[in-house]
mmCIF file of C-alpha atoms in Angstrom:
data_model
loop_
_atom_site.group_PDB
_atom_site.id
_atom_site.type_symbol
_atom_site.label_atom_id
_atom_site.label_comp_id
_atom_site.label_asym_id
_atom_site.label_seq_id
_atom_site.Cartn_x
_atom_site.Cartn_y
_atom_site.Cartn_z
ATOM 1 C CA UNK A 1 4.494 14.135 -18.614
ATOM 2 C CA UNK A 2 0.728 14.770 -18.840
ATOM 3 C CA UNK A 3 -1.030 14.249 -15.734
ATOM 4 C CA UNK A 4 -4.018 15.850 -14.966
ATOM 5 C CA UNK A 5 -5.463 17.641 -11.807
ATOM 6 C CA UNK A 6 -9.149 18.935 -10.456
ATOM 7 C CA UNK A 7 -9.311 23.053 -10.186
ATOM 8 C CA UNK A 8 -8.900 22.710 -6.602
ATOM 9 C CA UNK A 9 -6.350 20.289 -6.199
ATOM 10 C CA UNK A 10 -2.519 22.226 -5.636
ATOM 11 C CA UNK A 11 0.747 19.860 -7.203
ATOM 12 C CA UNK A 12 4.039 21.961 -6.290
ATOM 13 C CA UNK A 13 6.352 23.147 -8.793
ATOM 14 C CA UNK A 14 8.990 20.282 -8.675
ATOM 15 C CA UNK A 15 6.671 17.735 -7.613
ATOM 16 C CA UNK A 16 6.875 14.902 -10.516
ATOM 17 C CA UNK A 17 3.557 13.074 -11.703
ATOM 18 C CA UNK A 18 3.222 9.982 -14.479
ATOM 19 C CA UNK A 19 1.189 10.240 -17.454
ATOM 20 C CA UNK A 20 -1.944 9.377 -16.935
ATOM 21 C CA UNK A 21 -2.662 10.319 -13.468
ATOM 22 C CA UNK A 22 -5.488 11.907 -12.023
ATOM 23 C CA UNK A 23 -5.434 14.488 -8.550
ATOM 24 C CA UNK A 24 -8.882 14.540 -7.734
ATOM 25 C CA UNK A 25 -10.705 17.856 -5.226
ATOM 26 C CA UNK A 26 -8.643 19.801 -2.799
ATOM 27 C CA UNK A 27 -5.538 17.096 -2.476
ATOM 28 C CA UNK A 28 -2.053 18.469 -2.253
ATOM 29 C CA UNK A 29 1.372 16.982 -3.847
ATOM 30 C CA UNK A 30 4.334 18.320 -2.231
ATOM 31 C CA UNK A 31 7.355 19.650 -4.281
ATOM 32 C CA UNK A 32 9.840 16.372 -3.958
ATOM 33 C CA UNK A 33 7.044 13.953 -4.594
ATOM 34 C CA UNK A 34 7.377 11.103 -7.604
ATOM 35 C CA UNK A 35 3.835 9.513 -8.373
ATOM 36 C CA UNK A 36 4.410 7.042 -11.741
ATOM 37 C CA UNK A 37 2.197 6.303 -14.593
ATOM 38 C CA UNK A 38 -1.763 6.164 -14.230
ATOM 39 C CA UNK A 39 -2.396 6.630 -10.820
ATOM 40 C CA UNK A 40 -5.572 7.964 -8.941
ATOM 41 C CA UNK A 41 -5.311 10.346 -5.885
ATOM 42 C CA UNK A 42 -8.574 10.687 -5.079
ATOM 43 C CA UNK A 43 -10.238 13.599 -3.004
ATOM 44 C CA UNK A 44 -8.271 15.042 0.016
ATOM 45 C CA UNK A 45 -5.320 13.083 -0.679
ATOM 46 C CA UNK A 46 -1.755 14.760 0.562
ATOM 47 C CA UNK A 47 1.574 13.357 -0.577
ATOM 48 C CA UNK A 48 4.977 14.456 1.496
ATOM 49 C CA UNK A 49 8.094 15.351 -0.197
ATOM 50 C CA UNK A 50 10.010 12.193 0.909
ATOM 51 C CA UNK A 51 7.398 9.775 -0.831
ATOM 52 C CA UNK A 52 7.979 7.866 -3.939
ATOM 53 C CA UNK A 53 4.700 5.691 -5.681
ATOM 54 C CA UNK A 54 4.494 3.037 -8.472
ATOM 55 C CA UNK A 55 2.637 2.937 -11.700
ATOM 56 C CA UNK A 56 -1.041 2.374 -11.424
ATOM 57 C CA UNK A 57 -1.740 3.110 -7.461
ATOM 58 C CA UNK A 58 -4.859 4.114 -6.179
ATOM 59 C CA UNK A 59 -5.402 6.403 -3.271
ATOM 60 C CA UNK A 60 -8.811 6.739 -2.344
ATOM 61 C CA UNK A 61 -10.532 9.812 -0.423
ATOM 62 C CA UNK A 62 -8.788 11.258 2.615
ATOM 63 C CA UNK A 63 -5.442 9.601 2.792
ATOM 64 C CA UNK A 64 -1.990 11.090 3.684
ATOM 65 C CA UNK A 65 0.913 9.663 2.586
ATOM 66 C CA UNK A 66 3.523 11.098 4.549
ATOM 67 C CA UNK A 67 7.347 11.566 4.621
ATOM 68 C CA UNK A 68 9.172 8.392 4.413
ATOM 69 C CA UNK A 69 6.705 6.011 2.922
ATOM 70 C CA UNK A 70 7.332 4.353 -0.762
ATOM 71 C CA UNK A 71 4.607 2.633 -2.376
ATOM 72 C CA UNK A 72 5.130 0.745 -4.979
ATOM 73 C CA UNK A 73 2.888 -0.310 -8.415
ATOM 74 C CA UNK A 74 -0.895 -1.499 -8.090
ATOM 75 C CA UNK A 75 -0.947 -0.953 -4.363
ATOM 76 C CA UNK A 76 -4.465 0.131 -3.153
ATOM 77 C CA UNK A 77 -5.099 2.378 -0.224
ATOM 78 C CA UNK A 78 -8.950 2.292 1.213
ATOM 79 C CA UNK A 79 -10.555 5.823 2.060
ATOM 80 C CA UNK A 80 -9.162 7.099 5.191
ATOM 81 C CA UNK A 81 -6.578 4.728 5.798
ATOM 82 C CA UNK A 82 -3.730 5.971 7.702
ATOM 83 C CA UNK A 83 0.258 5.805 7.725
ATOM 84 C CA UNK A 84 2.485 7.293 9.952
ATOM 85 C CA UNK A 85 6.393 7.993 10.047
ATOM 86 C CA UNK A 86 7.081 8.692 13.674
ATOM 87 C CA UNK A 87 7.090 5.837 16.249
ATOM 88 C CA UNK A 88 6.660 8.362 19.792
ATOM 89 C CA UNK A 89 5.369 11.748 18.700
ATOM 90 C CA UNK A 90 5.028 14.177 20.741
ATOM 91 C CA UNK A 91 4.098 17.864 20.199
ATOM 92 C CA UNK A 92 6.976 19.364 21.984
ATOM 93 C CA UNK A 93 9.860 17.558 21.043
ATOM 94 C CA UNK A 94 11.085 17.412 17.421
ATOM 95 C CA UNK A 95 11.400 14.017 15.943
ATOM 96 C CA UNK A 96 12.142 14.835 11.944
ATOM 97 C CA UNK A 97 15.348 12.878 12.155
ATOM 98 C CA UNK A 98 13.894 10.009 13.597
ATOM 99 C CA UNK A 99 11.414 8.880 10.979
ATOM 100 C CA UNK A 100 10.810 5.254 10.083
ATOM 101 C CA UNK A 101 10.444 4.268 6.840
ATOM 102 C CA UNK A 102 7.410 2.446 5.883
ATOM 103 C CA UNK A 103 7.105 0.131 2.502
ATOM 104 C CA UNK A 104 4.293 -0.905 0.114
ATOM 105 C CA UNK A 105 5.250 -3.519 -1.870
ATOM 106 C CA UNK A 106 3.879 -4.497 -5.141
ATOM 107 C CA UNK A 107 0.132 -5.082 -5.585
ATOM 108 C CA UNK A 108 -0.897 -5.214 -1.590
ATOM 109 C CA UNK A 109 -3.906 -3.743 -0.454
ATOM 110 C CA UNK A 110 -4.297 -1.484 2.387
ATOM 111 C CA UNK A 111 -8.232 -1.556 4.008
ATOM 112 C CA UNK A 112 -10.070 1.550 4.778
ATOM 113 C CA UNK A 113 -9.233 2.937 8.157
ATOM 114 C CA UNK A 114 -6.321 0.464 8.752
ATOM 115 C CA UNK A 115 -3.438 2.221 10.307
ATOM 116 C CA UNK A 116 0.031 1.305 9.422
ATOM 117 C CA UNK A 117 2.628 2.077 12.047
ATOM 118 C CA UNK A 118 5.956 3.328 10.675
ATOM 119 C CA UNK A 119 9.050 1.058 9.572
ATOM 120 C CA UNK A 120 6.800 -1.729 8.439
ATOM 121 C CA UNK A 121 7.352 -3.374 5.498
ATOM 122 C CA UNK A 122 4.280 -5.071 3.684
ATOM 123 C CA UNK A 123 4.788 -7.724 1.491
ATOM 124 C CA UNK A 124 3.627 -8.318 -2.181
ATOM 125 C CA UNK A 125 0.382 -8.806 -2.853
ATOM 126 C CA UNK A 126 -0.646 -8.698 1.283
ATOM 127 C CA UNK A 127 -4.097 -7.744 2.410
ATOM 128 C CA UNK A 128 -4.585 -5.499 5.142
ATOM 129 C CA UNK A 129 -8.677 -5.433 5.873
ATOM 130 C CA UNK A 130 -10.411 -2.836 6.773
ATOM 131 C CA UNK A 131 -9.799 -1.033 9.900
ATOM 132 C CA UNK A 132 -6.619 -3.049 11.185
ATOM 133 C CA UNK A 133 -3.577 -2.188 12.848
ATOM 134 C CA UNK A 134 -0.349 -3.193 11.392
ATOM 135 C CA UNK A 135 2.582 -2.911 14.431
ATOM 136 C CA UNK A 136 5.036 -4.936 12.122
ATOM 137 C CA UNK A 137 5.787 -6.317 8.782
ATOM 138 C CA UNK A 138 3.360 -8.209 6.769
ATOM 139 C CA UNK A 139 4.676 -11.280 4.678
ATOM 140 C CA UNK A 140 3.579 -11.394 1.195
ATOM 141 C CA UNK A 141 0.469 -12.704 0.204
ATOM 142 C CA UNK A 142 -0.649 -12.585 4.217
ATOM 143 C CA UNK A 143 -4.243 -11.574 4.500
ATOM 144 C CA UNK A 144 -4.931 -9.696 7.992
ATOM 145 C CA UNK A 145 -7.445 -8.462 10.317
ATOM 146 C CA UNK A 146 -7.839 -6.974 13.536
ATOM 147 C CA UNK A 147 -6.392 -4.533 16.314
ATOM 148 C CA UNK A 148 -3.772 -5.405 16.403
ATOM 149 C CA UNK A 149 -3.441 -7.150 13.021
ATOM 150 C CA UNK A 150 -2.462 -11.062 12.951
ATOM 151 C CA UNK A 151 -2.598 -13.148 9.768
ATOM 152 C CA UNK A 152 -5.654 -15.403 8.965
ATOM 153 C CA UNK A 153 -4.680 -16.862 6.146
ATOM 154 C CA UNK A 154 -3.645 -16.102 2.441
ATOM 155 C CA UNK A 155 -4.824 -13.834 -0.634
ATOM 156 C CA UNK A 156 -3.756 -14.578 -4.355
ATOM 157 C CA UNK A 157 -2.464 -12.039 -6.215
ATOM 158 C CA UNK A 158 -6.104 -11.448 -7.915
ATOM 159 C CA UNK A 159 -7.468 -10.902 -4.352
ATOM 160 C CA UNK A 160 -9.149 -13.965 -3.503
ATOM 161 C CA UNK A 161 -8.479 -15.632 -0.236
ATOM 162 C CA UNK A 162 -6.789 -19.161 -0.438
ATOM 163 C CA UNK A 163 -7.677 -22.507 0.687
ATOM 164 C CA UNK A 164 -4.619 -23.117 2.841
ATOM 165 C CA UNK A 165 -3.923 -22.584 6.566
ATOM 166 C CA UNK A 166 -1.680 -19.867 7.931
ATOM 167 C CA UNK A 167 0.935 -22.514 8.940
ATOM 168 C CA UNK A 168 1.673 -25.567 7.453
ATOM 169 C CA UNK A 169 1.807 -26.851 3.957
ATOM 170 C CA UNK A 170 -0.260 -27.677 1.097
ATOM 171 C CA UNK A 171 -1.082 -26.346 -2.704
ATOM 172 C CA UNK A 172 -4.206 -24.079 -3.617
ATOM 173 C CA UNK A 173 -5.234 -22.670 -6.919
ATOM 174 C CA UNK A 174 -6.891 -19.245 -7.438
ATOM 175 C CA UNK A 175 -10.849 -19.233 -7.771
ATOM 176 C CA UNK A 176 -10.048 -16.074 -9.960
ATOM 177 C CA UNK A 177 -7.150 -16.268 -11.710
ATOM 178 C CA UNK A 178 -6.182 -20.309 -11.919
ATOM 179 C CA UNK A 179 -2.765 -19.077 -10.374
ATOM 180 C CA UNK A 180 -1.401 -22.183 -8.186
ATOM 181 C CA UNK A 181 0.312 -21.487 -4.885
ATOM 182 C CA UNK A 182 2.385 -23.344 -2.367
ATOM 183 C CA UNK A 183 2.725 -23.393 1.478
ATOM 184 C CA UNK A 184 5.696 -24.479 2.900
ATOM 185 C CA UNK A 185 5.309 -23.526 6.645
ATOM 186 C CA UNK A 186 5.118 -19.881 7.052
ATOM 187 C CA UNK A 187 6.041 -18.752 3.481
ATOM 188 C CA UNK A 188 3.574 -18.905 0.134
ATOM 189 C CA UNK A 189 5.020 -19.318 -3.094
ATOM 190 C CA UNK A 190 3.768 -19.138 -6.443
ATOM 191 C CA UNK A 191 4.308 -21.720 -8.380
ATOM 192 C CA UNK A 192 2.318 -21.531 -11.804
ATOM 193 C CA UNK A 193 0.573 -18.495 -12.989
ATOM 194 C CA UNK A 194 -1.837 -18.419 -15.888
ATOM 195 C CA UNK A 195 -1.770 -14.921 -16.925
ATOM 196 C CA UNK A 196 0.371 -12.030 -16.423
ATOM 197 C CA UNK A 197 -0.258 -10.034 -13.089
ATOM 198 C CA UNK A 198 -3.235 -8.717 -12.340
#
């Protein structure tokens, strides 16, 4: 594999990076890490042992992707946003065996300085905005804001919020892509797509 890293950047022996990808000044890959094809881990950036990530993810500045997180291909993280993997830390008592897993899924975006609390699962294609706080999973395709986070409304896969309500039903088509998307109640579907994934 042929990966490439900046002079100050350290990737443990064991650690196993895609071709393609690019460990940008003074970040740190731990020995058990997997990072796929083309990704970008940009300045600062630490990755845990217990962490798996996709093809083409980017990490921007000062994010740490800890134990117990799995992010899958084209997810975005914003600069300085933050996981974690234990739900009650405290200093004194050791938690390792209590960590809660935490999972990206496929093409969702993650705001700078949102904080995801561990065990969450967010959906494909989900938008967390900047500076929210997800307590809980996200459904795909759920765009949300705030502290703590609720949904207020939809994103297509392209990134472009939808003209539907959070709850109900109707059909909306993608002001980027032409993609076409159904509501039915609490759960977006889509339907026709006029190019291959974004």
């Amino acid at each position: 594999m042929s990966f490439w890293q900046h002079a100050s950047a350290v990737v443990d022996d064991g650690a196993q990076l895609g071709d393609g990808t690019k460990v940008w000044h003074f970040s740190h890959v731990c020995a058990g890490a997997r990072v796929g094809d083309g990704c970008s881990l940009g300045q600062g950036v630490y990755v845990g042992n217990d962490v798996t990530i996709g093809r083409n993810v980017k990490i921007q500045n000062n994010v740490s992707v800890y134990d117990a997180v799995t992010l899958e291909d084209d997810v975005f993280c914003g600069p300085s946003m933050v996981f974690t993997n234990v739900y009650n830390p405290r200093s004194a008592v050791p938690r390792k065996s209590e960590y809660r897993r935490t999972l990206v899924k496929r093409g969702a975006t993650l705001g700078a300085n949102c904080t995801v609390v561990c065990g969450a699962t967010i959906g494909e294609y989900a938008f967390v905005g900047a500076g929210a706080v997800v307590k809980g999973d996200v459904k795909p395709y759920a765009l949300m804001v705030g502290v703590p986070a609720r949904q207020i409304g939809w994103m297509s896969r392209h990134g472009e919020k939808l003209d539907l309500p959070v709850d109900g039903h109707g059909r909306a088509t993608c002001p980027a892509g032409g993609d076409l998307y159904e509501l039915d109640g609490q759960t977006l579907t889509l339907v026709k797509t006029q190019d291959p994934a974004p």
